[in-house]
C-alpha cells in the first residue's frame, strides 16, 4: 500500500525550445492528467507574455530564472524541487532550456536522495 512516506512522483523532463513552447507543451499534457491529480511544474525561465500555467490547489507552478539547472542553478533547482516534492505531486514536469544538460539532470534526479521519491518516465526534447 502506498502512503505519503513512500509515494513516487512520476517525472516528465522537457528540454530545449523556447520558454513559451515548453509551457504550452506542459499545458497540453496537463489536460490529459486525470482530474484530482496533483501536478507540479518546475520551469527554467520566465514568461515573456501571459503565462499559460496558473497555480491552483492541484497545480503547483515554480519558475526559476534562466541559467543551467545542473551547473550554476543547481542550488535554486534543488530548493525549488524539494519545495514541490513536499506537496507530494502525482506528476512532476521539469522543463529546462538546454538539451545538452538532460543527461546530467537525469542522473541527478536518479541519485540516492530522489530514488524513493521520483520515477523518471519520459524525456522530451523540442
C-alpha positions as a LaTeX table, in Angstrom:
\begin{tabular}{lrrr}
\hline
Residue & $x$ (\AA) & $y$ (\AA) & $z$ (\AA) \\
\hline
Unk1 & 0.00 & 0.00 & 0.00 \\
Unk2 & 1.33 & 3.42 & $-0.97$ \\
Unk3 & 1.42 & 6.20 & 1.60 \\
Unk4 & 2.90 & 9.68 & 1.73 \\
Unk5 & 6.20 & 8.36 & 3.04 \\
Unk6 & 6.81 & 6.11 & 0.02 \\
Unk7 & 4.87 & 7.85 & $-2.75$ \\
Unk8 & 6.75 & 8.21 & $-6.03$ \\
Unk9 & 6.17 & 11.29 & $-8.15$ \\
Unk10 & 6.27 & 10.48 & $-11.86$ \\
Unk11 & 8.63 & 12.84 & $-13.70$ \\
Unk12 & 8.36 & 14.14 & $-17.25$ \\
Unk13 & 11.52 & 16.00 & $-18.31$ \\
Unk14 & 11.27 & 18.50 & $-21.15$ \\
Unk15 & 14.28 & 20.25 & $-22.71$ \\
Unk16 & 15.05 & 22.68 & $-25.49$ \\
Unk17 & 12.94 & 25.06 & $-27.47$ \\
Unk18 & 11.80 & 28.42 & $-26.17$ \\
Unk19 & 10.07 & 29.00 & $-22.86$ \\
Unk20 & 6.64 & 29.56 & $-24.42$ \\
Unk21 & 6.84 & 26.28 & $-26.34$ \\
Unk22 & 7.80 & 24.33 & $-23.22$ \\
Unk23 & 5.00 & 25.91 & $-21.19$ \\
Unk24 & 2.45 & 25.25 & $-23.98$ \\
Unk25 & 3.57 & 21.60 & $-24.22$ \\
Unk26 & 3.16 & 21.14 & $-20.46$ \\
Unk27 & $-0.21$ & 22.89 & $-20.51$ \\
Unk28 & $-1.43$ & 20.49 & $-23.21$ \\
Unk29 & $-0.07$ & 17.46 & $-21.33$ \\
Unk30 & $-1.81$ & 18.54 & $-18.12$ \\
Unk31 & $-5.14$ & 18.46 & $-19.97$ \\
Unk32 & $-4.75$ & 14.66 & $-20.21$ \\
Unk33 & $-3.98$ & 14.19 & $-16.50$ \\
Unk34 & $-6.83$ & 12.59 & $-14.51$ \\
Unk35 & $-8.99$ & 15.06 & $-12.59$ \\
Unk36 & $-7.89$ & 15.46 & $-8.97$ \\
Unk37 & $-4.26$ & 14.54 & $-9.61$ \\
Unk38 & $-1.66$ & 16.82 & $-8.08$ \\
Unk39 & 0.72 & 18.20 & $-10.69$ \\
Unk40 & 4.00 & 20.03 & $-10.06$ \\
Unk41 & 5.77 & 22.11 & $-12.68$ \\
Unk42 & 9.34 & 23.39 & $-12.45$ \\
Unk43 & 10.18 & 25.72 & $-15.34$ \\
Unk44 & 13.52 & 27.26 & $-16.17$ \\
Unk45 & 12.89 & 30.74 & $-17.45$ \\
Unk46 & 10.25 & 33.39 & $-17.06$ \\
Unk47 & 7.24 & 34.04 & $-19.29$ \\
Unk48 & 7.52 & 36.94 & $-21.74$ \\
Unk49 & 3.79 & 37.34 & $-22.10$ \\
Unk50 & 0.75 & 35.92 & $-20.39$ \\
Unk51 & 1.63 & 32.66 & $-18.64$ \\
Unk52 & $-0.42$ & 29.61 & $-19.61$ \\
Unk53 & 0.05 & 27.82 & $-16.30$ \\
Unk54 & $-1.65$ & 29.22 & $-13.23$ \\
Unk55 & $-1.18$ & 27.68 & $-9.77$ \\
Unk56 & $-4.22$ & 26.13 & $-8.11$ \\
Unk57 & $-4.98$ & 23.64 & $-5.36$ \\
Unk58 & $-3.90$ & 20.81 & $-7.70$ \\
Unk59 & $-1.33$ & 22.60 & $-9.89$ \\
Unk60 & 1.91 & 23.79 & $-8.29$ \\
Unk61 & 3.97 & 26.00 & $-10.59$ \\
Unk62 & 7.50 & 27.19 & $-9.82$ \\
Unk63 & 9.62 & 29.26 & $-12.18$ \\
Unk64 & 13.38 & 29.74 & $-11.85$ \\
Unk65 & 15.36 & 32.43 & $-13.67$ \\
Unk66 & 17.22 & 31.14 & $-16.73$ \\
Unk67 & 20.58 & 29.51 & $-16.05$ \\
Unk68 & 21.87 & 25.99 & $-16.22$ \\
Unk69 & 19.94 & 23.88 & $-13.71$ \\
Unk70 & 22.72 & 21.39 & $-13.18$ \\
Unk71 & 25.56 & 23.94 & $-13.01$ \\
Unk72 & 25.00 & 27.49 & $-11.80$ \\
Unk73 & 21.34 & 26.97 & $-10.91$ \\
Unk74 & 21.76 & 23.72 & $-9.01$ \\
Unk75 & 21.01 & 25.19 & $-5.59$ \\
Unk76 & 17.94 & 27.06 & $-6.85$ \\
Unk77 & 16.75 & 23.92 & $-8.64$ \\
Unk78 & 17.22 & 21.67 & $-5.61$ \\
Unk79 & 15.49 & 24.06 & $-3.21$ \\
Unk80 & 12.57 & 24.58 & $-5.59$ \\
Unk81 & 12.33 & 20.87 & $-6.39$ \\
Unk82 & 12.21 & 19.99 & $-2.69$ \\
Unk83 & 9.51 & 22.63 & $-2.15$ \\
Unk84 & 7.44 & 20.98 & $-4.90$ \\
Unk85 & 8.07 & 17.47 & $-3.57$ \\
Unk86 & 6.76 & 18.44 & $-0.13$ \\
Unk87 & 3.40 & 18.96 & $-1.84$ \\
Unk88 & 3.55 & 15.31 & $-2.99$ \\
Unk89 & 2.63 & 15.69 & $-6.68$ \\
Unk90 & 1.47 & 12.65 & $-8.59$ \\
Unk91 & 3.14 & 14.02 & $-11.70$ \\
Unk92 & 6.06 & 16.44 & $-11.96$ \\
Unk93 & 7.11 & 18.29 & $-15.10$ \\
Unk94 & 10.63 & 19.73 & $-15.21$ \\
Unk95 & 11.42 & 21.96 & $-18.19$ \\
Unk96 & 14.92 & 23.20 & $-18.97$ \\
Unk97 & 16.41 & 25.34 & $-21.74$ \\
Unk98 & 19.47 & 23.37 & $-22.79$ \\
Unk99 & 19.11 & 19.85 & $-24.19$ \\
Unk100 & 22.85 & 19.33 & $-23.59$ \\
Unk101 & 22.16 & 19.06 & $-19.86$ \\
Unk102 & 19.40 & 16.42 & $-19.99$ \\
Unk103 & 21.70 & 13.51 & $-19.16$ \\
Unk104 & 23.32 & 15.28 & $-16.20$ \\
Unk105 & 19.94 & 16.37 & $-14.82$ \\
Unk106 & 18.51 & 12.87 & $-15.30$ \\
Unk107 & 21.42 & 11.38 & $-13.37$ \\
Unk108 & 20.89 & 13.93 & $-10.61$ \\
Unk109 & 17.20 & 13.00 & $-10.40$ \\
Unk110 & 18.20 & 9.33 & $-10.08$ \\
Unk111 & 20.59 & 9.97 & $-7.21$ \\
Unk112 & 20.04 & 8.34 & $-3.83$ \\
Unk113 & 18.22 & 11.33 & $-2.34$ \\
Unk114 & 15.50 & 11.05 & $-5.00$ \\
Unk115 & 15.45 & 7.29 & $-5.52$ \\
Unk116 & 12.40 & 6.71 & $-3.32$ \\
Unk117 & 10.66 & 9.93 & $-4.34$ \\
Unk118 & 10.92 & 10.21 & $-8.13$ \\
Unk119 & 10.33 & 7.95 & $-11.08$ \\
Unk120 & 11.63 & 9.42 & $-14.33$ \\
Unk121 & 9.21 & 8.31 & $-17.02$ \\
Unk122 & 9.79 & 10.41 & $-20.07$ \\
Unk123 & 12.34 & 12.78 & $-21.60$ \\
Unk124 & 11.15 & 15.04 & $-24.41$ \\
Unk125 & 13.31 & 17.37 & $-26.44$ \\
Unk126 & 11.99 & 20.22 & $-28.52$ \\
\hline
\end{tabular}
